Short mmCIF file of C-alpha atoms and ligand atoms in Angstrom, two decimals:
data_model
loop_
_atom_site.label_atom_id
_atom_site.label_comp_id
_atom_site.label_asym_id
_atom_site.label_seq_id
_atom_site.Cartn_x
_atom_site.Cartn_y
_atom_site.Cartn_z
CA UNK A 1 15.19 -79.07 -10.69
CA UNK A 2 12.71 -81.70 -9.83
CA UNK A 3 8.92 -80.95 -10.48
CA UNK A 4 7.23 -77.97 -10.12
CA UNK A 5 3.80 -77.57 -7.67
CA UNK A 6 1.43 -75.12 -8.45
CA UNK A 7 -2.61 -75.10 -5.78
CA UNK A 8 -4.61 -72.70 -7.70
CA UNK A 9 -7.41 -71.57 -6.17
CA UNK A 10 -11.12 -71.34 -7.47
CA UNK A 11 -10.05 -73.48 -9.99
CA UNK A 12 -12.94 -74.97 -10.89
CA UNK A 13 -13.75 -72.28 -13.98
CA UNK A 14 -13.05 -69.40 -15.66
CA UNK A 15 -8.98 -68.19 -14.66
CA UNK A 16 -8.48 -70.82 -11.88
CA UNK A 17 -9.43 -73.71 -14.20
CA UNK A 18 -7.46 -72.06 -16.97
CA UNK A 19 -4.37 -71.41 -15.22
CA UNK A 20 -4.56 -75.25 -13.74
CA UNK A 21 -4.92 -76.47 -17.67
CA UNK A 22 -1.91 -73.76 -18.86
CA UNK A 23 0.31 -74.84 -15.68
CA UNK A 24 -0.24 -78.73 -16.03
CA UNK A 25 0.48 -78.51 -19.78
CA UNK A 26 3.71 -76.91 -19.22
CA UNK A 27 4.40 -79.72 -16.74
CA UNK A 28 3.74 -78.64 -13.61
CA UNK A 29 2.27 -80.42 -10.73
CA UNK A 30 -1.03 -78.82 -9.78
CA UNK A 31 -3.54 -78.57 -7.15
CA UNK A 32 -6.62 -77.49 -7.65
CA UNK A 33 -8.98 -76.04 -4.91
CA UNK A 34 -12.63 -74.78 -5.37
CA UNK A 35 -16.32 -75.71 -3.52
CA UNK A 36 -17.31 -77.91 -6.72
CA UNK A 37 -16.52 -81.09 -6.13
CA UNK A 38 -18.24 -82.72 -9.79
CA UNK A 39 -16.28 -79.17 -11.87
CA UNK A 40 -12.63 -80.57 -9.95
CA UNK A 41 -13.60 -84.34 -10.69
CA UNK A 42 -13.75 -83.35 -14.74
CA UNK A 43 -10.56 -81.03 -14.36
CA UNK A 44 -8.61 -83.81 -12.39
CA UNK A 45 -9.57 -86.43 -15.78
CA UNK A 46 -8.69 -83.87 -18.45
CA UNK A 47 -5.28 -82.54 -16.93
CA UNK A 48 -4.26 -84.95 -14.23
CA UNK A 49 -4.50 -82.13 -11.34
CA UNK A 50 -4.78 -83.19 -7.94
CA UNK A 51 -7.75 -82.14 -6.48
CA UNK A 52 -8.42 -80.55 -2.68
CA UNK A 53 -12.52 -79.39 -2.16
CA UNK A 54 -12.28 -76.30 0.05
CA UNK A 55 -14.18 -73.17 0.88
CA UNK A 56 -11.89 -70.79 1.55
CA UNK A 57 -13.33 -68.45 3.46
CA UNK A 58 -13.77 -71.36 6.19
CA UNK A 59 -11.13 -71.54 8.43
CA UNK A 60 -11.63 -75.40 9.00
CA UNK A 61 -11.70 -76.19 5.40
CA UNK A 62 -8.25 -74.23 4.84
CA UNK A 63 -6.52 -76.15 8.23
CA UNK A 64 -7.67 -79.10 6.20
CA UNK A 65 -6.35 -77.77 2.83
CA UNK A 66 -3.11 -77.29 4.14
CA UNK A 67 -2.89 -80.82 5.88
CA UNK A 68 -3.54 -82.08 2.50
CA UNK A 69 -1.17 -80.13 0.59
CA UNK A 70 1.79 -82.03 0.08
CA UNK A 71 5.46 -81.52 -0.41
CA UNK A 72 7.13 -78.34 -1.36
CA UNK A 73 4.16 -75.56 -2.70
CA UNK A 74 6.56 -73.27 -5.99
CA UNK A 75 3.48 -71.37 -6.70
CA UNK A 76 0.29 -70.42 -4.92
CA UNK A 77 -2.01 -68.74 -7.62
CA UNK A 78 -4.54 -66.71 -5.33
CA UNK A 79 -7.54 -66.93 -8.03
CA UNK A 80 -10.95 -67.64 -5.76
CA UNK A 81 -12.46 -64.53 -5.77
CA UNK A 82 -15.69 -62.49 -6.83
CA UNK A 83 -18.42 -60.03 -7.15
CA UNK A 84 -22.29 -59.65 -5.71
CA UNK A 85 -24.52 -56.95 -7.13
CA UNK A 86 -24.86 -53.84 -9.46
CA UNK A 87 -25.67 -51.20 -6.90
CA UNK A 88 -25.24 -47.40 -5.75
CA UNK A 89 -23.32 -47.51 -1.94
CA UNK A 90 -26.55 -46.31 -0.96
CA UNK A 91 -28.49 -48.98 -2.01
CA UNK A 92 -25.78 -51.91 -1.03
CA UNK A 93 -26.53 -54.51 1.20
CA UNK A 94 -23.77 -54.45 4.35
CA UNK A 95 -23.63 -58.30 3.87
CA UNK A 96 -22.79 -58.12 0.41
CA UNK A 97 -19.68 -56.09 1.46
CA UNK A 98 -18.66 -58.54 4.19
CA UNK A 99 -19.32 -61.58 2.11
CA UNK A 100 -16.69 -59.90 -0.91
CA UNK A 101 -14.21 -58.77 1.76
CA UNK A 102 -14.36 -62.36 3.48
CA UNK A 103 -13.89 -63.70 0.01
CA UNK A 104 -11.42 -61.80 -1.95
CA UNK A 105 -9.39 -60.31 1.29
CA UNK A 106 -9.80 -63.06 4.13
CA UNK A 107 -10.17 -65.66 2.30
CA UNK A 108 -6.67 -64.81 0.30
CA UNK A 109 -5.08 -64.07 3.29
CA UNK A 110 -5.87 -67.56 5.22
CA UNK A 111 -5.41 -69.77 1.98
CA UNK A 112 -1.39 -67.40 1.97
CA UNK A 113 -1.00 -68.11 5.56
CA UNK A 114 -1.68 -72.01 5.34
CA UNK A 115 0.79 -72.45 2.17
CA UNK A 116 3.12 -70.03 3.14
CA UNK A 117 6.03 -73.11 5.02
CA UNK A 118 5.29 -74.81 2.21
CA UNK A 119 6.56 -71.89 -0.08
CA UNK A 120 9.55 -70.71 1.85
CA UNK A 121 10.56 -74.57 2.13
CA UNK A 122 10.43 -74.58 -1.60
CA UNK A 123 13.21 -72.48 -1.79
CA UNK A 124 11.48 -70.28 -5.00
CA UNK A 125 8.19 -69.68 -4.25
CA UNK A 126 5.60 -67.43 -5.75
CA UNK A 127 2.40 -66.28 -4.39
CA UNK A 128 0.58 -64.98 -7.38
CA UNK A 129 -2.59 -62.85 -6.30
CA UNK A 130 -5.33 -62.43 -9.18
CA UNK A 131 -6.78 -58.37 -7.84
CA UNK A 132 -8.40 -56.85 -10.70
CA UNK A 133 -8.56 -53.42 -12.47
CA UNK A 134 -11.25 -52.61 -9.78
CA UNK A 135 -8.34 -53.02 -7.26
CA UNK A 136 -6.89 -49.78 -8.86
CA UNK A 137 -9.16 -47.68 -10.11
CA UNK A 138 -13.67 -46.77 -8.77
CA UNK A 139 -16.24 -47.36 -10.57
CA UNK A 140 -20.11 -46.43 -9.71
CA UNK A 141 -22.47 -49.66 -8.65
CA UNK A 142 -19.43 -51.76 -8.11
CA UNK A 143 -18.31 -49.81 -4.44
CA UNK A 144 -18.50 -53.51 -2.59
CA UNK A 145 -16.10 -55.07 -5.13
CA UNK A 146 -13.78 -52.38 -5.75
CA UNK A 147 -12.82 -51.72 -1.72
CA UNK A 148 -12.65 -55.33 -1.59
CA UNK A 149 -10.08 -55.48 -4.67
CA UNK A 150 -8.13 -52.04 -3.13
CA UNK A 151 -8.05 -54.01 0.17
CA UNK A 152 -6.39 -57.26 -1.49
CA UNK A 153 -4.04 -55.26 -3.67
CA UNK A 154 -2.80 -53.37 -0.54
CA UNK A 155 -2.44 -56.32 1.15
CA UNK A 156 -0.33 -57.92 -1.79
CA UNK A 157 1.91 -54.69 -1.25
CA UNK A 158 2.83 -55.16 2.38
CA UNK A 159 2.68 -59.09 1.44
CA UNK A 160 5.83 -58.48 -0.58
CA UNK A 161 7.59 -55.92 1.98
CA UNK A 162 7.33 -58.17 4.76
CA UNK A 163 8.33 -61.08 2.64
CA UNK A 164 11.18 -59.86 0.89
CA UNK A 165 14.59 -61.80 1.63
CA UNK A 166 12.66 -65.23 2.09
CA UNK A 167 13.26 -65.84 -1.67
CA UNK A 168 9.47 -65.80 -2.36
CA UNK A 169 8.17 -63.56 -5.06
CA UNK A 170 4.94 -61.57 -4.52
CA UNK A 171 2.89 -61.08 -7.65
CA UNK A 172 -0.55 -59.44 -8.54
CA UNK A 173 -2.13 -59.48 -11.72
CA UNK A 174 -5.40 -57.07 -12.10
CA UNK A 175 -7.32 -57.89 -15.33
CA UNK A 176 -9.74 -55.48 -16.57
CA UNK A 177 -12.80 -57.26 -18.45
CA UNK A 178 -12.55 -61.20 -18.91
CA UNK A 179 -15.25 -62.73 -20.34
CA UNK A 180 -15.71 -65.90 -18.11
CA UNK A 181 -18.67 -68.42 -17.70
CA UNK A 182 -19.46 -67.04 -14.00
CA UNK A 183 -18.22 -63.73 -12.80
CA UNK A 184 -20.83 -61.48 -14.41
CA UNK A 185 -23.76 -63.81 -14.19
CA UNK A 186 -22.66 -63.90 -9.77
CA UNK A 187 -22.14 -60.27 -10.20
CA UNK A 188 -26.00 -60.12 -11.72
CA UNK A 189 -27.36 -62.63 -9.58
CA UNK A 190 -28.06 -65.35 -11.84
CA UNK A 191 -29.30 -62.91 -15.17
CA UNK A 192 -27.45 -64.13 -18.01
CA UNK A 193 -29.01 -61.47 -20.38
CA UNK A 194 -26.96 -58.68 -17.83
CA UNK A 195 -24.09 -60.60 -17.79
CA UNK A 196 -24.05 -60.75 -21.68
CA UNK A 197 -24.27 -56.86 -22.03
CA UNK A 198 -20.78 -56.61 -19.71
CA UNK A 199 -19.04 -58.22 -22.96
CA UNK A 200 -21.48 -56.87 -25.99
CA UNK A 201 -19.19 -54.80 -28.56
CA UNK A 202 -16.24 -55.38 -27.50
CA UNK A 203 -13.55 -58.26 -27.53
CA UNK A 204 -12.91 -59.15 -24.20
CA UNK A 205 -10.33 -60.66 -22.23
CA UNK A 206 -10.52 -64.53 -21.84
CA UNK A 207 -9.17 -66.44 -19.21
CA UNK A 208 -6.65 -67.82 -20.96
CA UNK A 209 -5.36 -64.09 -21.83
CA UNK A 210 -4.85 -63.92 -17.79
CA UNK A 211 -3.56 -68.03 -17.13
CA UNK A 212 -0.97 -66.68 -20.25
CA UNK A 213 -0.10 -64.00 -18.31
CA UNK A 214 0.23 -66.08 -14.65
CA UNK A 215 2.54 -68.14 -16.45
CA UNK A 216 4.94 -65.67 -18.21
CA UNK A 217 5.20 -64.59 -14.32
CA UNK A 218 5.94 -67.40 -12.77
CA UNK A 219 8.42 -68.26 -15.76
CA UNK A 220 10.67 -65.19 -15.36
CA UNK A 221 13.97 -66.22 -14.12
CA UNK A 222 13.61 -65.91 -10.36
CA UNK A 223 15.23 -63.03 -9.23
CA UNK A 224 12.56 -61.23 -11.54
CA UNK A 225 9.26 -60.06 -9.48
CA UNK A 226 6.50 -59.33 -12.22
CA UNK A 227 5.01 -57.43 -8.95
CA UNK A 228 1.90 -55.88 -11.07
CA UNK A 229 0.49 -56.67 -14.24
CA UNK A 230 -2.56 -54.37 -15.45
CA UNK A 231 -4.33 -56.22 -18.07
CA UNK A 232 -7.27 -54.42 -19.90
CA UNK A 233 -8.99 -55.28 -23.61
CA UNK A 234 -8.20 -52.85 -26.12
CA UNK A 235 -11.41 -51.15 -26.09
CA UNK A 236 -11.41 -50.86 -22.37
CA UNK A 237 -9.30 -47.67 -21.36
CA UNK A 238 -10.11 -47.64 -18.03
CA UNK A 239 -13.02 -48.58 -15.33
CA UNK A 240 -15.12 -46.32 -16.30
CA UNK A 241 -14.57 -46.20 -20.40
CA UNK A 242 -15.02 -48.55 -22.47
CA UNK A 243 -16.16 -48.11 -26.56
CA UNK A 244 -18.23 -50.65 -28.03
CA UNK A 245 -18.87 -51.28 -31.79
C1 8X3 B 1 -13.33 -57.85 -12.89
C2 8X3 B 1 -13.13 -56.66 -13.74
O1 8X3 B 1 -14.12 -54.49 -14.62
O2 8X3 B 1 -15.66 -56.03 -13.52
O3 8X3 B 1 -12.48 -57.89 -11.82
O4 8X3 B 1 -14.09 -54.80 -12.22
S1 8X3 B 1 -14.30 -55.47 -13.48
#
């Protein structure tokens, strides 16, 4: 088979740019999409990516993404993706939940739409969607997040009903705790001391735990569908329990 071509999106840290660094060294071709246009410049000279700058929650910059995609798309790693605040439902801010909706639901959804010729042409394609554990399960002062991650998880479900015969595999992986450089400190609004306690006492996930896991996925021979992967640290036995040293 001739080369494989991953786009990852919100590659430029944390899963995304780990998943672009597992996939290329395994020899795939990859794409990488994020906002940051200096984080993609340094990914493109360490692992040879291609790089495409989008915001995918703008519909203009995803017409352009997928005019700039090229050839046949194997993979589509749905990573972009994120929380904003630490708050009761009482005290959340209605934009907050729009913004994580448009993000981690809309945003998922258009970025799927664009690449999704390019991943029936393929012949094997994969759409790999990265929920979380707050996709599955509440937790208090997270409400925004979690309905967001429930609403991209259901949407992976019907995602792989209504594509099932087109020979493209649905996927979702939902990690529990993964210590990354950004999504706590976003979550916490820019206080690394906050986004430090998340992690203190326990050994977290890392992103390369998760880009490990993407790629056992998408290496399954293909008429294996991986369709959920719960990933948690050891210490963490569910949302709301986790026992620190
Ligand atoms: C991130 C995991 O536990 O903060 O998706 O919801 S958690």
């Amino acid at each position: 088979m001739s080369e494989l071509h991953a786009v990852v999106t919100g590659a430029s840290s944390g899963i995304g740019a780990a998943a672009v660094r597992r996939l290329t060294a395994e020899g795939w071709r990859v794409t990488a999409v994020a906002r940051r246009q200096e984080r993609l410049a340094a990914l493109q000279a360490e692992t040879g990516c291609a790089v495409i700058v989008a915001d995918i929650t703008s519909a203009a910059d995803v017409a352009r993404l997928a005019q700039a995609v090229t050839g046949p798309v194997h993979a589509l790693v749905n990573n972009a993706g994120g929380a904003v605040g630490w708050v009761t439902i009482a005290q959340s801010s209605p934009d907050d939940w729009l913004s994580q909706y448009a993000l981690n639901v809309v945003g998922t959804v258009r970025v799927t739409q664009a690449l999704l010729p390019h991943l029936i042409d393929s012949g094997r394609g994969d759409v790999i969607n990265l929920t979380s554990t707050a996709g599955h399960e509440p937790y208090e002062y997270g409400a925004g997040y979690v309905a967001a991650k429930h609403a991209e998880a259901a949407m992976t479900r019907t995602l792989r009903l209504e594509l099932t015969g087109t020979g493209v595999r649905v996927m979702e992986i939902a990690p529990g705790m993964v210590h990354t450089e950004e999504f706590s400190l976003h979550r916490f609004d820019g206080d690394q001391s906050k986004a430090d306690a998340v992690y203190q006492g326990i050994e977290p996930l890392t992103a390369q735990d998760i880009a490990d896991a993407a790629f056992y996925a998408l290496s399954r021979p293909h008429h294996v569908s991986m369709d959920l992967m719960v990933i948690r640290p050891r210490e963490q036995g569910g949302a709301t329990k986790t026992v620190r040293r």
